[in-house]
mmCIF file with all atom_site columns, C-alpha atoms in Angstrom:
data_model
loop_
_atom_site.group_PDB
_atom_site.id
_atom_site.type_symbol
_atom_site.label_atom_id
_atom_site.label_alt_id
_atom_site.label_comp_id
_atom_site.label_asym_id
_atom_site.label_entity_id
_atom_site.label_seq_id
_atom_site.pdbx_PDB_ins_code
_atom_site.Cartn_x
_atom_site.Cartn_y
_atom_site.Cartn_z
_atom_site.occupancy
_atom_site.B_iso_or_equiv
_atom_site.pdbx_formal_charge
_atom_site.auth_seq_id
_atom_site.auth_comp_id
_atom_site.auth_asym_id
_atom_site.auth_atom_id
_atom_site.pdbx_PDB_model_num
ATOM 1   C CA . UNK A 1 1   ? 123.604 96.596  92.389  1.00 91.00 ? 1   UNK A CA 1
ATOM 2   C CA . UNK A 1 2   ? 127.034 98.157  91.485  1.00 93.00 ? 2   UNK A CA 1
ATOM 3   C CA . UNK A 1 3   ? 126.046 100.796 89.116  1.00 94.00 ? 3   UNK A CA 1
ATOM 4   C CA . UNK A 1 4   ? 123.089 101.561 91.013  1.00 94.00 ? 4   UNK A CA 1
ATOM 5   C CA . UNK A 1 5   ? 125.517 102.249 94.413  1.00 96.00 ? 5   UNK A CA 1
ATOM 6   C CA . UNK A 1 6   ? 128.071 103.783 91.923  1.00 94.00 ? 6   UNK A CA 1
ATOM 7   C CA . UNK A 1 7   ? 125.146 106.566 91.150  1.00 92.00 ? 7   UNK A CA 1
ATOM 8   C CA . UNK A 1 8   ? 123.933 107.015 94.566  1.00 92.00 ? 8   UNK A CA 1
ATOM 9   C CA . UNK A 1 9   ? 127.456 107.919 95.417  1.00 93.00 ? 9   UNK A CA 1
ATOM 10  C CA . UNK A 1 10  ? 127.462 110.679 92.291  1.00 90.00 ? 10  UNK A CA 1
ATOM 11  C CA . UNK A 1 11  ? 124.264 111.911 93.884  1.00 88.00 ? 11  UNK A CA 1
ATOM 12  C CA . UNK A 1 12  ? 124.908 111.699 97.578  1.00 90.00 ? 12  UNK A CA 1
ATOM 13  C CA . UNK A 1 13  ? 123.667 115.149 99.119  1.00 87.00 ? 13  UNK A CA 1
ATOM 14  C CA . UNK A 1 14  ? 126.969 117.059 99.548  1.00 85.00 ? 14  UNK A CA 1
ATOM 15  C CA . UNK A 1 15  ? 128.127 117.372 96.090  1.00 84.00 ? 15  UNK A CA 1
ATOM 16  C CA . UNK A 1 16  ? 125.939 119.880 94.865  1.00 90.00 ? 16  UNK A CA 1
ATOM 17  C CA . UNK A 1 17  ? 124.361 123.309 96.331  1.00 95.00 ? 17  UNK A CA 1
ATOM 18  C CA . UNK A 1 18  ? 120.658 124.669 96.521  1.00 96.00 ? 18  UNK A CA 1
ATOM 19  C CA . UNK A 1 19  ? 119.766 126.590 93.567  1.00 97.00 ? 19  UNK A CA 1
ATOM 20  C CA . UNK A 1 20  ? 118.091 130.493 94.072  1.00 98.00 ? 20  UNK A CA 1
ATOM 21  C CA . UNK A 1 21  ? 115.288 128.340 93.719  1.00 97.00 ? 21  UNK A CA 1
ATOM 22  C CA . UNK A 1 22  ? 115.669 126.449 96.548  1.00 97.00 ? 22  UNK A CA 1
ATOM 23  C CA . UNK A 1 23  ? 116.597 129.263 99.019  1.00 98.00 ? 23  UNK A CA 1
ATOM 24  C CA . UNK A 1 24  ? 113.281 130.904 97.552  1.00 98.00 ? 24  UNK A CA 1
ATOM 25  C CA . UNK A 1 25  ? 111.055 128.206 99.026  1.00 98.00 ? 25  UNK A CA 1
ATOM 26  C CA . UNK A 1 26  ? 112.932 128.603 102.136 1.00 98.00 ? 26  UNK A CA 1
ATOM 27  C CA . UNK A 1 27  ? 112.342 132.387 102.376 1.00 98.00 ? 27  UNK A CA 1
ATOM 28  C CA . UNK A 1 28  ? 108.681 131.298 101.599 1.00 98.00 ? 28  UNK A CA 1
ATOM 29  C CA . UNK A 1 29  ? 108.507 128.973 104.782 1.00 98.00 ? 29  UNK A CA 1
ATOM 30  C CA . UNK A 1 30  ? 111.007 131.728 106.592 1.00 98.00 ? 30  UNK A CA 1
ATOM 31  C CA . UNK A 1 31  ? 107.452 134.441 105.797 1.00 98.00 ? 31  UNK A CA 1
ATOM 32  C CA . UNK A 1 32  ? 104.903 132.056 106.825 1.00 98.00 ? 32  UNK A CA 1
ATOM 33  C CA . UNK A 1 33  ? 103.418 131.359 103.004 1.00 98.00 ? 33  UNK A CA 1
ATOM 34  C CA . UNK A 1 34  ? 104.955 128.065 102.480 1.00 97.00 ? 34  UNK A CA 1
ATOM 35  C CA . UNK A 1 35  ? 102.235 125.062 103.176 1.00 95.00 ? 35  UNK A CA 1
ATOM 36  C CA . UNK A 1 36  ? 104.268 122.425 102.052 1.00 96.00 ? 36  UNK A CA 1
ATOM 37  C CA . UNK A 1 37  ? 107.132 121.555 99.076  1.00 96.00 ? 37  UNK A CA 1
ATOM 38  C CA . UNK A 1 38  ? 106.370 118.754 96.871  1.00 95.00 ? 38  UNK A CA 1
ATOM 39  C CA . UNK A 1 39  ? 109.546 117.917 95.125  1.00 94.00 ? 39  UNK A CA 1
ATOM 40  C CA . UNK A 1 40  ? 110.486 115.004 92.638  1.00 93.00 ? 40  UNK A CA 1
ATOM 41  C CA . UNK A 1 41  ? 113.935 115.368 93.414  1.00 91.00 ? 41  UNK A CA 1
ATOM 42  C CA . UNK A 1 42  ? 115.643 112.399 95.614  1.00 91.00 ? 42  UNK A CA 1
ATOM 43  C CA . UNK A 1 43  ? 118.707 114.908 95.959  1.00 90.00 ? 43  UNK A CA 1
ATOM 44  C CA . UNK A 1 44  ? 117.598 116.528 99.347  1.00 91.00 ? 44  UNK A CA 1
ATOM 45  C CA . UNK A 1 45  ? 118.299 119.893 98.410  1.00 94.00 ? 45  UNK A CA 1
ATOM 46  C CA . UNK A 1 46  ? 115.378 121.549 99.505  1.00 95.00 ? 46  UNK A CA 1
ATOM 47  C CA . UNK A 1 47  ? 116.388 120.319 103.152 1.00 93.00 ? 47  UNK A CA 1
ATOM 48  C CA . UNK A 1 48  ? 119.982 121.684 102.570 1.00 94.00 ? 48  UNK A CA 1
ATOM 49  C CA . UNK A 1 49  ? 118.746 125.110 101.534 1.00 96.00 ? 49  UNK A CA 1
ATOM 50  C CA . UNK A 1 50  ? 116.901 125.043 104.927 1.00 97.00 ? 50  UNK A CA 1
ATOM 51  C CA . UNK A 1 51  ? 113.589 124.313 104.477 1.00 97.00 ? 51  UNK A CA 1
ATOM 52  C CA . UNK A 1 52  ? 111.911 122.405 107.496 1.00 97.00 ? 52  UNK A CA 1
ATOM 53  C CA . UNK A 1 53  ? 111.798 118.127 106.891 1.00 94.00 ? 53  UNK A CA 1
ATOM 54  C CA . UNK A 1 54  ? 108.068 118.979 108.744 1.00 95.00 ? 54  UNK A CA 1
ATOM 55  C CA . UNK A 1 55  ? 107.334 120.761 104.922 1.00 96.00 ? 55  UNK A CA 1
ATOM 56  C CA . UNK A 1 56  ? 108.907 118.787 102.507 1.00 96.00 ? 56  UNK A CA 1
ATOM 57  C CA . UNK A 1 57  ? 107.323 116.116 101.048 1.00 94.00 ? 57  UNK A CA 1
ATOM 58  C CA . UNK A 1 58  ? 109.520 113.937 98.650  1.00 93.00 ? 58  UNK A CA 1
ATOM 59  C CA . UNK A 1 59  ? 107.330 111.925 96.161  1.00 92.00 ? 59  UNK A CA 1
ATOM 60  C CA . UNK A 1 60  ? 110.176 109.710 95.396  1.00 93.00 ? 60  UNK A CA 1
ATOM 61  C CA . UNK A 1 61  ? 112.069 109.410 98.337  1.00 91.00 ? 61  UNK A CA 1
ATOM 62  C CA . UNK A 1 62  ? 115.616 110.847 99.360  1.00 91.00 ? 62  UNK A CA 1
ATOM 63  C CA . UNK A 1 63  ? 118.723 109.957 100.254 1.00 90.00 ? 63  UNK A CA 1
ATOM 64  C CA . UNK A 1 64  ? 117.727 110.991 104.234 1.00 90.00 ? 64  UNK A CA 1
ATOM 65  C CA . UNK A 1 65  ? 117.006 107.695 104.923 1.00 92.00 ? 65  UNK A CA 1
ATOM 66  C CA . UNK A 1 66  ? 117.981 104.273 104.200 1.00 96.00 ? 66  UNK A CA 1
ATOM 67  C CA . UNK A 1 67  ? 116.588 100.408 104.209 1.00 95.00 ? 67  UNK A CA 1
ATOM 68  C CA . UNK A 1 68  ? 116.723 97.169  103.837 1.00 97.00 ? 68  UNK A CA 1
ATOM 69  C CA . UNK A 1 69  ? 115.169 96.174  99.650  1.00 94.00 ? 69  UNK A CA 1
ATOM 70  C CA . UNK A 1 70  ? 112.217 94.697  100.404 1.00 90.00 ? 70  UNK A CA 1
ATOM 71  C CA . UNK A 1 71  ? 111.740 95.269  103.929 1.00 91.00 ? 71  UNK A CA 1
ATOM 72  C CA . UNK A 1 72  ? 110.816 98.132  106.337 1.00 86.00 ? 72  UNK A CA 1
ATOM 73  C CA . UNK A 1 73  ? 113.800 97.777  108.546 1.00 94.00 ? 73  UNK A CA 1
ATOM 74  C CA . UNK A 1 74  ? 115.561 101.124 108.741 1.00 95.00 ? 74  UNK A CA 1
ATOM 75  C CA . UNK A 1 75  ? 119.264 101.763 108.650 1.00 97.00 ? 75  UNK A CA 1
ATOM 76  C CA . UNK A 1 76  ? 121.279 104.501 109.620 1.00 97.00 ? 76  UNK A CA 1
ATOM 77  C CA . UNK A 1 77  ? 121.677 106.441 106.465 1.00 95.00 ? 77  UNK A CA 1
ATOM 78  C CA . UNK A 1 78  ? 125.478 107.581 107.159 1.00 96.00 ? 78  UNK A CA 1
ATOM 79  C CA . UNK A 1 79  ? 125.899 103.779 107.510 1.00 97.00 ? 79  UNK A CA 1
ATOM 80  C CA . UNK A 1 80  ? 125.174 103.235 104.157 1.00 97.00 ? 80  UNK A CA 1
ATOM 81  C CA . UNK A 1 81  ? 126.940 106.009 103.412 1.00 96.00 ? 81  UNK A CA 1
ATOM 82  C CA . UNK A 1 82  ? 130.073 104.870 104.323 1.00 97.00 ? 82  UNK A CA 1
ATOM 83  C CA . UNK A 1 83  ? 129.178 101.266 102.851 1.00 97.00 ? 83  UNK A CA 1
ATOM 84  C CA . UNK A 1 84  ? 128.871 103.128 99.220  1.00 97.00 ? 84  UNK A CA 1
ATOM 85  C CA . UNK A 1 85  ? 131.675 105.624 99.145  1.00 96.00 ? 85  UNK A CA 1
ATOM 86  C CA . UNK A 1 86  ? 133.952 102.260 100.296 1.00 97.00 ? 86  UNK A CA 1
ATOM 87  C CA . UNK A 1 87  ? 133.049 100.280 97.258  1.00 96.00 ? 87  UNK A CA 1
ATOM 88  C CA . UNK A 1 88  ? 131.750 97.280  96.440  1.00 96.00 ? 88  UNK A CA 1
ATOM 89  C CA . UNK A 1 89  ? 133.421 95.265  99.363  1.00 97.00 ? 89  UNK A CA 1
ATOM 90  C CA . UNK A 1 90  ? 131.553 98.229  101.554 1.00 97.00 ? 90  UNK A CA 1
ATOM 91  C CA . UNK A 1 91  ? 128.121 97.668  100.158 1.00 97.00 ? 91  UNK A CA 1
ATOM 92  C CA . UNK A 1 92  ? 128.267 94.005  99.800  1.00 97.00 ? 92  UNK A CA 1
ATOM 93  C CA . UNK A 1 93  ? 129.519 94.142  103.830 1.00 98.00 ? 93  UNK A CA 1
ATOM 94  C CA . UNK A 1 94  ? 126.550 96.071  104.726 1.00 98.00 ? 94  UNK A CA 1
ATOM 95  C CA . UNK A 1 95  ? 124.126 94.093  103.004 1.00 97.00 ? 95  UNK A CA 1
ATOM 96  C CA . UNK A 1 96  ? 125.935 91.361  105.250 1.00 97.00 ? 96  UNK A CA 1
ATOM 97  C CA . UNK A 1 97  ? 125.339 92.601  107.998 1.00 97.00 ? 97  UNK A CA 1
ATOM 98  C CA . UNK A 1 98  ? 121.804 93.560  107.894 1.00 97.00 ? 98  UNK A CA 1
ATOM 99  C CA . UNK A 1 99  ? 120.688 90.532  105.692 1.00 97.00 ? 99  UNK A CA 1
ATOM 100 C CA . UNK A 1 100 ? 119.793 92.491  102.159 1.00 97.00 ? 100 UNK A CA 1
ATOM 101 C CA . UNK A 1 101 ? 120.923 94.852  100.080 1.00 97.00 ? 101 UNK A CA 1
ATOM 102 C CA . UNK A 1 102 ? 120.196 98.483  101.641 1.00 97.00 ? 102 UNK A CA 1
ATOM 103 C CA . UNK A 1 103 ? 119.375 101.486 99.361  1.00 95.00 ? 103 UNK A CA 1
ATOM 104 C CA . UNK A 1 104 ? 118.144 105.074 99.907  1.00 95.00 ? 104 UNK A CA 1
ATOM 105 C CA . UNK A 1 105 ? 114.287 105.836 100.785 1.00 90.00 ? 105 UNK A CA 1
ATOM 106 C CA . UNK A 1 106 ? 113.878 106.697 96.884  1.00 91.00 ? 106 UNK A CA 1
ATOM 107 C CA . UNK A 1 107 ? 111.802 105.068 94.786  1.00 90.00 ? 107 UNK A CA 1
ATOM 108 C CA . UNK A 1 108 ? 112.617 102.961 91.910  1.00 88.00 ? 108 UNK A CA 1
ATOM 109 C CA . UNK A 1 109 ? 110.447 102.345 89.267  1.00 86.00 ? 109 UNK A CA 1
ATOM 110 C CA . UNK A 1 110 ? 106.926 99.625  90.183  1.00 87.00 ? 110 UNK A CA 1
ATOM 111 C CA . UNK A 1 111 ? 107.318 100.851 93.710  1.00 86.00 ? 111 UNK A CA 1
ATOM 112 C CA . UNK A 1 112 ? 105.039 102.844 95.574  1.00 87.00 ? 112 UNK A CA 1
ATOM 113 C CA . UNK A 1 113 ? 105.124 106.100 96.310  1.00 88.00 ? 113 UNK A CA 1
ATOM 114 C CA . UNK A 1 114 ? 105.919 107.153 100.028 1.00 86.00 ? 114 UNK A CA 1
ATOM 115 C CA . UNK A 1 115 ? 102.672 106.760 102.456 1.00 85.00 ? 115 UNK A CA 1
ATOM 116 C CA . UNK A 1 116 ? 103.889 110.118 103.056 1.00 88.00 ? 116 UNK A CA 1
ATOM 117 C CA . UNK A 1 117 ? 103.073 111.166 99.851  1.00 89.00 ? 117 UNK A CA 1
ATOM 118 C CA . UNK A 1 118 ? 98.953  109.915 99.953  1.00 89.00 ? 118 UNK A CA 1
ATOM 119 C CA . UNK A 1 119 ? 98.884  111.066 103.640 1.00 88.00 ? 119 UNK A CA 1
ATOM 120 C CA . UNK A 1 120 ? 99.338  114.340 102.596 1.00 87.00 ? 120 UNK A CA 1
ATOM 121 C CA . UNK A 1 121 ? 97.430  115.419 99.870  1.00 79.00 ? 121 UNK A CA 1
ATOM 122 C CA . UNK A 1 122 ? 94.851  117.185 100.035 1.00 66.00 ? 122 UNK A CA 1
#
């Protein structure tokens, strides 16, 4: 699990900015046209730039949210935060603590997409 915590910590929302692109679909949602923003991206920028969580629908997760592998149990996502950005000893504490290994609401290759995801489409 070390590189994969290593990455999440390179891609943790906060290192990067929204893109023109990004602010666009916001000023889309800001003039009523926006219906909803499918986005493959697990970086959460779309949320940064502004756009309402209500409209975004991430088909392979973000880093908003955090759980337990293999589970449903939800953890605080600035706990595993913290847990990641301290290291091994912080991620191997946390998955103490809550009995598994926690990881961000993305997907990983073989699992599902979010029920979000199928609820929506239309």
């Amino acid at each position: 699990p070390g590189p994969f915590y290593e990455l999440c910590r390179d891609l943790w929302p906060g290192h990067y900015e929204p893109t023109i692109g990004h602010h666009f679909i916001r000023l889309l949602e800001t003039k009523g046209l926006l219906r909803r923003c499918y986005t493959q991206n697990i970086d959460s920028l779309e949320r940064q730039a502004g756009v309402s969580p209500e409209k975004i629908v991430a088909a392979h997760g973000n880093m908003d949210e955090a759980h337990v592998v293999g589970t449903q149990r939800f953890v605080e996502v600035d706990e595993l935060r913290q847990a990641i950005f301290a290291g091994e000893k912080g991620w191997r504490a946390l998955a103490a603590t809550h009995g598994g290994l926690v990881k961000p609401s993305v997907v990983m290759f073989g699992e599902d997409l979010p029920d979000r995801f199928w609820d929506l489409q239309e």
